[in-house]
Amino acid sequence: MQGVVAWFVRNPVASNLLMSVMSVAGLLAFLTVHQEEFPEINTQMVNITVPYLGAAPEESEQGVCIRIEEAIEGVEGVDKIRSTATEGACTVMVELDTENADSETVNEIKSRVDGINTFPAETEKPIISKLVMTRGVVQLAIAGDTDERTLKELGKGIRDDLAQLAGISQVTLNYVRPYEISIEVSEQALRRHGITLNQVADAVRSASLDLPGGTLRTEGGEILIRTKGQAYWGDEFANVVVLTRADGTRVTLDELADIRDSFEEGDIRARFNGKPAVVVKVFQVGLEDTLAIADSVRSYVDQRRATLPQGIELTLWNDESQQLVERFSLLANNAWSGLILVALLLALFLRPRIALWVTAGVPIALLGTIAIFPYADLSMSSITVMAFILVLGILVDDAIVVGERIHAHEEMGKPRVLAAIAGTREVSVPVIFGVLTTMAAFLPLIIVPGRMADFFSAIGYVVIIALTMSLIESQLILPAHLAHRRDDRATSRVGRVWERWQRRISGSLERFAREIYLPILRHSIEWRYATAAIGTGVLILAVALIASGRTVFGFFPAVEGDRVYAQLELPQGVSIEATTAAALRIEQAAEALRVALDAELEPEGGSVVVNVLSSIGVAVEREGPSRGGGSGRSHFAEVVIELRPLVERGNISAKDVARRWRDLTGPIPDAVRLSFNADAWSAGEPINYQLAGRDVDQLREAAAALRGELSRYSGVFDLADSFRAGKQELKLTLLPEARNLGLTLNDLARQTRHAFYGIEAQRVQRGQDDVRVMVRLPESERKSIGNLEDMYIRTPSGTEVPFYSVARFELDRGFSNIRRIDGRRVVNVTADVDRSAVSPEEVNASVQRDVLPKLRQAYPGIDIGLSGEQEERARAMGGLGAAAVLALVIIYALLAIPLRSYVQPLVIMSVIPFGAVGAIVGHWVLGQSLVFFSMLGIVALSGVVVNSSLVLVDYVNRRRREGVALMEAVLESGVVRFRPILLTSATTFIGLVPLMSNATPATAFVVPMAIALGFGVLFATVITLFLVPALYNIAEDFFGWDAISQGVSDVPHSGDVQPDHASLTTPAIERR
């Protein structure tokens, strides 16, 4: 390493070329690396969906879900199997074990599901896919007072146009119903002609088809033979012959049936600003660039608007790219502000040219980091930019060490080239080990488990790469620049004034260290056990801040967006008209809110509420493409209002808007759930308990009891459980008389299904649409129980008997959905919390202490545990704890190896808990909750704060080796190291000040980490200056100098054991 340093110092062209390569490569990578709001998350999930059209949830569970669960049970690499049985489908989500799963696991799951041959005949082919996280970029609302078909065709055209644009691979059309051709034959017509619905379907299949007939090989060549008779549109089925009588007359389909070429039966509706609408969603997949996609879509919209029919509006909606640009801009401003503050601080204490080159090393290191992005599978995202801001103040530390050490050798009279070589060599070992300890502290961010691991790992990778680049810059580039720099002496008037100010600041700091700090330090050492007791008391007070609730601990920071969601669920089975009326009431409340906000805030350039989108009949899906279609879910509704950006709406928060919207809406009669949410991102409900068991009645009772207990807590609202009553069901059974006629239960079930659900006669491909051709009774004969009773059942002999004479039914109510985990039915009880009144942690602690034991005793067959945010928190915190222990072990090893001591690393690391104290106090002072990101910051802090404490210990060791008495060595180390410890800690804190003081939704993820790092370093520095010297003396009291300094005499001289800050104690800085 020393030879390489000398070579670069003597060859400044090489160092300049290295700097240029790092800078140019970084700029090129910045221009080409893909940009996205958040890093891609590897879901490690396999989705299995089996449509079972017309089936009730219990039928989906018994016929499909359980059989899939049994088939894939025992597959290596499968962690958990979650299944949901709903009306018309079964969905199984297989969670893979990240450690044991591989591509063969997915193949094995697919093979086992494909091998199931016991599914009901009416099920469709299973759809099996590895779940890929897609991120919405922008949506387009096509709205106007026109019919459903026109809107859908316009939407299809726009969807297809967008899919053809470069860089866009996934576009979906939402809030539309699939096309369907419905052939409806009345009971009377069937009986009049003596035919069945099945015979009508067979006639359609026989008459409507295309079939290749082979090849005719003639002397002139080959000719293909084809039968062409496939009908594609409703009117093309009219001439299908259903019945030919003995006299030769024929009955065609148009004489027998009503043929409707329309949409699938079901209720899916959407309105945009009060007009019927469909929505096109554009997604970013894989390495696609979010901003490039948004730009392409905006250009297309500008052109397409001119060609739209009159009365049709095309509006950009939910443009995530705008938020990304705003977030990048805000973070970039924070980064520049932090860098400028660091530069100004350095300029107050260092020679101007040294300060200049030390500061210049930061952007060089950052550009070098970006150059690695394409090879490390990193993107330019909000998370990586936040990581840059976090590391700003840390990057200058090793450059300060090298720069000051080089200047010290220059003051000794050495030529600049030799001074650069000697100074860099002198601190190369401590600088390298200092960087390694900081890297070790950020290691937990890479290995922490949980759904957010990809978020955390991006921060860890960026910081570690940036520290590596900073090390290269400080060892190979900075020495050459300082060796060949111009004269440092100021020649201008401004320069001379600045030098005078530097001398004044330096003198004031030296006097403070000698006259104020030194006497206090002497007393703290003389009363070292009292000092240690005070330190312990400070730790206890910090714990008390959390225990008392003054500093609230949560898992995930509340991240507001510019949209507020109102989600409504009515009892299953209600009419679409009832749901529409309820949704209209929520829309009217949104309009009243818009008027009120505009009157209060008087915004310039437009209303506070920009757009309102309501959807009815589609289950709420905040992310990913809407599935739509099918029978719909007429009891669901969602209304979304889009707000202007925060700075343009008078800084009224989205949560305040949600609260006022809730108040204006009021209660909705019979609503199962009505929630208003302003969070742009969430790890799940803050209160979420999962109840698992095999006895459905016990599950229902236990869930109701838990809801009742939760309702007693103040500040807990939006209570709900997943145990929803389903639609009413008519359960059919055969009468004994039916068996005498040869009827079976299968005959009854199939004829009833054919009449009310229908027979799928064909599926035709009409362009991109897969259109089903259904044969069934008319809608008017499927509206009441009386229609069922009046239906005729055909016996095997061909006679027809009334339904009521061979069967009976019981009216019952099933489930809206059935959820299962690992073979058992589960119910989730959830609630939200008003965090201004109570914290989720308080409620959960009370529930687990006072409520759950009683419930477990009352319902012994039910397992109750945490789910949602709390489950994720427990998993993440457990993983973080293990990772933190690993990081501390690595830091200990990295200190013990160069120090050659077992005891001294413990003295040095004693400052780590006080860094955590500073982090807690910082959150309390700024009114922020401690969240999981805060804990990550505290773990990362451990590698930063040890460096200041190491500075003191190292100097004491040096002076003791020279024969100085313990007390004198410790006091001298405190005074001499006072300035470097203060400066390096201040650069770290100052670099984070812009971020800490700008807590907005755009920075909500990383502000807790910044507070933990910034205040932790600041507080640990104060503690280091007093507690570490006291602990050093206590260690010698117990073990003696020989025990705590094993091998210290062999350590290289002049601070080589210091990983970070030795150079700040040079004569050069003392003399200024």
XYZ file of N, CA and C in Angstrom, residues 65-207:
429
model
N -58.850 -24.876 -3.128
C -57.788 -24.408 -2.225
C -57.140 -25.541 -1.445
N -57.970 -26.372 -0.829
C -57.423 -27.443 0.004
C -56.605 -28.414 -0.833
N -57.039 -28.672 -2.053
C -56.307 -29.615 -2.908
C -54.954 -29.049 -3.334
N -54.900 -27.745 -3.556
C -53.607 -27.126 -3.880
C -52.689 -27.163 -2.661
N -53.237 -26.838 -1.488
C -52.430 -26.865 -0.263
C -51.826 -28.239 -0.030
N -52.648 -29.273 -0.222
C -52.152 -30.633 -0.009
C -51.088 -31.003 -1.041
N -51.232 -30.497 -2.256
C -50.297 -30.863 -3.320
C -48.911 -30.263 -3.097
N -48.860 -29.014 -2.621
C -47.550 -28.351 -2.516
C -46.974 -28.423 -1.106
N -47.700 -29.088 -0.202
C -47.165 -29.252 1.147
C -45.893 -30.094 1.086
N -44.856 -29.632 1.758
C -43.615 -30.374 1.796
C -42.605 -30.015 0.732
N -42.959 -29.086 -0.171
C -41.994 -28.658 -1.187
C -40.868 -27.895 -0.494
N -39.636 -28.270 -0.789
C -38.499 -27.619 -0.157
C -38.398 -26.163 -0.607
N -38.224 -25.263 0.355
C -38.124 -23.843 0.042
C -39.410 -23.076 0.249
N -40.503 -23.781 0.604
C -41.779 -23.118 0.869
C -41.850 -22.762 2.348
N -42.098 -21.481 2.632
C -42.140 -21.010 4.009
C -43.559 -20.984 4.552
N -44.485 -20.468 3.764
C -45.862 -20.333 4.240
C -46.825 -20.400 3.056
N -47.981 -20.994 3.288
C -49.002 -21.107 2.241
C -50.244 -20.366 2.708
N -50.593 -19.310 1.975
C -51.794 -18.528 2.280
C -52.788 -18.716 1.152
N -54.005 -19.062 1.483
C -55.022 -19.223 0.442
C -56.259 -18.429 0.797
N -56.919 -17.945 -0.234
C -58.157 -17.184 -0.068
C -59.192 -17.717 -1.037
N -60.300 -18.178 -0.499
C -61.403 -18.661 -1.322
C -62.471 -17.580 -1.387
N -62.788 -17.147 -2.589
C -63.797 -16.123 -2.792
C -64.852 -16.642 -3.747
N -65.834 -15.819 -3.982
C -66.860 -16.208 -4.939
C -66.244 -16.259 -6.340
N -66.200 -17.453 -6.888
C -65.737 -17.606 -8.269
C -64.258 -17.843 -8.441
N -63.491 -18.009 -7.360
C -62.048 -18.215 -7.540
C -61.405 -18.654 -6.239
N -60.238 -19.286 -6.407
C -59.352 -19.582 -5.279
C -57.983 -19.013 -5.616
N -57.405 -18.268 -4.675
C -56.073 -17.702 -4.863
C -55.168 -18.224 -3.755
N -54.052 -18.806 -4.137
C -53.077 -19.327 -3.178
C -51.784 -18.545 -3.360
N -51.302 -17.976 -2.259
C -50.051 -17.229 -2.275
C -49.015 -18.035 -1.490
N -47.973 -18.462 -2.181
C -46.933 -19.279 -1.562
C -45.734 -18.389 -1.255
N -45.418 -18.236 0.018
C -44.252 -17.453 0.428
C -43.040 -18.371 0.483
N -41.989 -17.965 -0.204
C -40.792 -18.784 -0.290
C -39.805 -18.418 0.811
N -39.063 -19.396 1.243
C -37.985 -19.183 2.207
C -36.794 -18.603 1.447
N -36.397 -17.392 1.806
C -35.348 -16.705 1.052
C -34.015 -17.449 1.099
N -33.790 -18.267 2.121
C -32.512 -18.959 2.248
C -32.482 -20.271 1.462
N -33.637 -20.953 1.361
C -33.632 -22.290 0.765
C -34.313 -22.363 -0.592
N -35.064 -21.332 -0.970
C -35.811 -21.389 -2.227
C -34.908 -21.024 -3.405
N -35.171 -21.649 -4.546
C -34.479 -21.312 -5.785
C -35.449 -21.504 -6.940
N -34.938 -21.432 -8.159
C -35.805 -21.559 -9.326
C -36.467 -22.930 -9.380
N -35.804 -23.951 -8.857
C -36.384 -25.287 -8.856
C -37.614 -25.365 -7.951
N -37.627 -24.521 -6.908
C -38.797 -24.502 -6.019
C -40.035 -24.078 -6.782
N -39.916 -23.020 -7.579
C -41.052 -22.542 -8.375
C -41.477 -23.602 -9.383
N -40.513 -24.244 -10.012
C -40.836 -25.289 -10.993
C -41.544 -26.468 -10.332
N -41.116 -26.825 -9.126
C -41.738 -27.934 -8.416
C -43.183 -27.601 -8.027
N -43.405 -26.355 -7.588
C -44.770 -25.930 -7.255
C -45.661 -26.018 -8.493
N -45.163 -25.506 -9.607
C -45.937 -25.536 -10.850
C -46.234 -26.973 -11.271
N -45.244 -27.826 -11.148
C -45.429 -29.217 -11.550
C -46.493 -29.909 -10.701
N -46.458 -29.659 -9.401
C -47.420 -30.324 -8.515
C -48.842 -29.815 -8.745
N -48.992 -28.513 -8.970
C -50.342 -27.971 -9.209
C -50.875 -28.468 -10.550
N -50.024 -28.470 -11.574
C -50.463 -28.968 -12.880
C -50.850 -30.441 -12.825
N -50.295 -31.167 -11.845
C -50.595 -32.588 -11.741
C -51.882 -32.909 -11.016
N -52.584 -31.902 -10.481
C -53.850 -32.150 -9.787
C -54.935 -32.447 -10.829
N -55.578 -33.601 -10.721
C -56.631 -33.975 -11.677
C -57.991 -34.158 -11.020
N -58.101 -33.614 -9.786
C -59.359 -33.773 -9.052
C -60.101 -32.459 -8.854
N -59.699 -31.432 -9.605
C -60.456 -30.184 -9.533
C -61.859 -30.410 -10.102
N -62.858 -29.648 -9.621
C -64.188 -29.727 -10.239
C -64.125 -29.429 -11.737
N -65.035 -30.006 -12.490
C -65.008 -29.874 -13.948
C -65.171 -28.424 -14.387
N -65.847 -27.606 -13.583
C -66.132 -26.232 -13.981
C -64.961 -25.268 -13.749
N -63.901 -25.743 -13.100
C -62.752 -24.858 -12.880
C -61.982 -24.663 -14.173
N -61.286 -23.536 -14.237
C -60.440 -23.253 -15.392
C -58.992 -23.596 -15.066
N -58.142 -23.511 -16.053
C -56.747 -23.890 -15.881
C -56.068 -22.976 -14.860
N -55.297 -23.563 -13.935
C -54.603 -22.727 -12.945
C -53.615 -21.764 -13.615
N -53.566 -20.542 -13.060
C -52.611 -19.530 -13.519
C -51.534 -19.426 -12.443
N -50.311 -19.823 -12.795
C -49.223 -19.881 -11.822
C -48.125 -18.932 -12.269
N -47.703 -18.039 -11.380
C -46.661 -17.075 -11.751
C -45.909 -16.620 -10.523
N -44.618 -16.330 -10.734
C -43.813 -15.703 -9.674
C -44.260 -14.255 -9.569
N -44.610 -13.845 -8.369
C -45.152 -12.507 -8.167
C -44.068 -11.458 -8.383
N -44.303 -10.545 -9.295
C -43.358 -9.478 -9.597
C -43.962 -8.164 -9.123
N -43.188 -7.414 -8.355
C -43.666 -6.130 -7.854
C -43.637 -5.098 -8.978
N -44.797 -4.589 -9.314
C -44.875 -3.525 -10.309
C -45.202 -2.220 -9.602
N -44.712 -1.146 -10.165
C -44.935 0.164 -9.552
C -45.645 1.061 -10.551
N -46.764 1.618 -10.121
C -47.480 2.526 -10.986
C -46.701 3.802 -11.228
N -46.679 4.242 -12.473
C -45.991 5.482 -12.822
C -47.004 6.601 -13.022
N -48.005 6.343 -13.851
C -48.996 7.372 -14.137
C -50.276 6.685 -14.592
N -51.390 7.359 -14.387
C -52.675 6.848 -14.841
C -53.349 7.886 -15.714
N -54.169 7.399 -16.646
C -54.925 8.271 -17.531
C -56.402 7.977 -17.347
N -57.175 8.991 -17.040
C -58.620 8.844 -16.897
C -59.289 9.301 -18.186
N -60.091 8.417 -18.790
C -60.872 8.752 -19.984
C -62.313 8.870 -19.523
N -62.853 10.062 -19.538
C -64.162 10.311 -18.947
C -65.037 11.108 -19.897
N -66.328 10.866 -19.794
C -67.277 11.618 -20.610
C -68.667 11.040 -20.470
N -69.659 11.837 -20.819
C -71.052 11.389 -20.742
C -71.392 10.597 -21.999
N -70.929 9.342 -22.025
C -71.183 8.473 -23.165
C -71.397 7.062 -22.654
N -71.621 6.109 -23.588
C -71.940 4.752 -23.162
C -70.684 3.964 -22.790
N -70.909 2.837 -22.145
C -69.825 2.018 -21.618
C -68.928 1.474 -22.726
N -69.528 1.049 -23.848
C -68.734 0.467 -24.932
C -67.797 1.504 -25.543
N -68.272 2.713 -25.723
C -67.436 3.768 -26.304
C -66.230 4.056 -25.423
N -66.477 4.158 -24.111
C -65.378 4.421 -23.196
C -64.365 3.272 -23.210
N -64.884 2.041 -23.259
C -63.964 0.909 -23.251
C -63.130 0.872 -24.525
N -63.733 1.107 -25.678
C -62.983 1.066 -26.926
C -61.945 2.185 -26.985
N -62.303 3.367 -26.483
C -61.312 4.441 -26.408
C -60.167 4.048 -25.481
N -60.507 3.456 -24.341
C -59.491 3.023 -23.395
C -58.584 1.954 -23.977
N -59.175 1.010 -24.723
C -58.356 -0.042 -25.350
C -57.372 0.562 -26.344
N -57.856 1.518 -27.129
C -56.976 2.145 -28.113
C -55.817 2.880 -27.451
N -56.122 3.613 -26.389
C -55.066 4.347 -25.671
C -54.111 3.375 -25.000
N -54.652 2.314 -24.413
C -53.783 1.291 -23.802
C -52.827 0.693 -24.827
N -53.344 0.333 -25.992
C -52.504 -0.280 -27.025
C -51.469 0.705 -27.559
N -51.863 1.977 -27.691
C -50.905 2.982 -28.163
C -49.744 3.130 -27.179
N -50.078 3.186 -25.895
C -49.041 3.372 -24.882
C -48.118 2.156 -24.808
N -48.685 0.961 -24.990
C -47.875 -0.247 -24.922
C -46.851 -0.315 -26.055
N -47.098 0.438 -27.125
C -46.168 0.448 -28.253
C -45.016 1.434 -28.056
N -45.124 2.317 -27.063
C -44.072 3.301 -26.848
C -42.823 2.626 -26.288
N -41.681 3.135 -26.676
C -40.411 2.573 -26.213
C -40.272 2.748 -24.698
N -39.808 1.695 -24.041
C -39.560 1.768 -22.603
C -40.774 1.479 -21.748
N -41.914 1.111 -22.369
C -43.128 0.797 -21.611
C -43.541 -0.629 -21.961
N -43.642 -1.486 -20.943
C -43.973 -2.889 -21.212
C -45.274 -3.346 -20.567
N -45.790 -2.607 -19.594
C -47.031 -3.038 -18.948
C -48.010 -1.877 -18.833
N -49.149 -2.040 -19.485
C -50.239 -1.060 -19.436
C -51.525 -1.841 -19.257
N -52.385 -1.413 -18.367
C -53.646 -2.114 -18.133
C -54.820 -1.152 -18.260
N -55.955 -1.727 -18.645
C -57.206 -0.977 -18.715
C -58.070 -1.416 -17.548
N -58.554 -0.466 -16.766
C -59.221 -0.777 -15.508
C -60.624 -0.190 -15.451
N -61.399 -0.782 -14.529
C -62.793 -0.385 -14.302
C -63.629 -0.624 -15.556
N -63.382 -1.750 -16.206
C -64.184 -2.143 -17.375
C -64.638 -3.581 -17.171
N -65.765 -3.912 -17.790
C -66.254 -5.283 -17.759
C -65.871 -5.992 -19.050
N -65.542 -7.286 -18.986
C -65.240 -8.026 -20.209
C -66.491 -8.141 -21.094
N -66.260 -8.216 -22.395
C -67.356 -8.439 -23.327
C -67.910 -9.858 -23.148
N -69.201 -10.019 -23.440
C -69.833 -11.326 -23.357
C -71.024 -11.360 -24.312
N -71.211 -12.491 -24.975
C -72.413 -12.720 -25.790
C -73.312 -13.637 -24.987
N -74.479 -13.136 -24.633
C -75.412 -13.883 -23.793
C -76.614 -14.315 -24.635
N -76.786 -15.614 -24.747
C -77.935 -16.189 -25.473
C -78.946 -16.622 -24.425
N -80.050 -15.908 -24.345
C -81.008 -16.097 -23.257
C -82.299 -16.703 -23.813
N -82.598 -17.891 -23.308
C -83.767 -18.645 -23.762
C -84.725 -18.789 -22.588
N -85.961 -18.423 -22.770
C -86.921 -18.467 -21.661
C -87.346 -19.901 -21.376
N -87.782 -20.127 -20.166
C -88.289 -21.433 -19.759
C -89.459 -21.851 -20.650
N -90.287 -20.888 -20.981
C -91.460 -21.184 -21.812
C -91.036 -21.656 -23.204
N -90.050 -20.999 -23.787
C -89.588 -21.394 -25.122
C -88.950 -22.773 -25.093
N -88.208 -23.066 -24.055
C -87.593 -24.387 -23.941
C -88.656 -25.474 -23.880
N -89.683 -25.263 -23.065
C -90.723 -26.272 -22.914
C -91.564 -26.390 -24.172
N -91.775 -25.251 -24.851
C -92.591 -25.275 -26.068
C -91.934 -26.122 -27.159
N -90.615 -26.022 -27.225
C -89.917 -26.764 -28.281
C -89.342 -28.082 -27.770
N -89.495 -28.342 -26.469
C -89.034 -29.620 -25.937
C -87.528 -29.784 -25.955
N -86.800 -28.722 -25.704
C -85.343 -28.786 -25.703
C -84.799 -28.251 -24.374
N -83.511 -28.431 -24.179
C -82.853 -27.959 -22.956
C -81.792 -26.919 -23.313
N -81.360 -26.234 -22.287
C -80.275 -25.259 -22.490
C -79.003 -25.949 -22.990
N -78.781 -27.161 -22.533
C -77.588 -27.886 -22.971
C -77.636 -28.174 -24.468
N -78.840 -28.478 -24.966
C -78.987 -28.721 -26.401
C -78.764 -27.443 -27.206
N -79.191 -26.313 -26.658
C -78.945 -25.032 -27.333
C -77.442 -24.773 -27.405
N -76.748 -25.021 -26.315
C -75.297 -24.812 -26.303
C -74.604 -25.739 -27.291
N -75.066 -26.995 -27.362
C -74.465 -27.934 -28.318
C -74.678 -27.463 -29.748
N -75.859 -26.902 -30.018
C -76.137 -26.410 -31.360
C -75.211 -25.263 -31.728
N -74.938 -24.388 -30.759
C -74.021 -23.270 -31.005
C -72.623 -23.797 -31.295
N -72.169 -24.758 -30.495
C -70.832 -25.312 -30.706
C -70.721 -25.987 -32.072
N -71.794 -26.644 -32.517
C -71.746 -27.394 -33.779
C -71.778 -26.475 -34.993
N -72.447 -25.339 -34.850
C -72.630 -24.470 -36.017
C -71.610 -23.357 -36.110
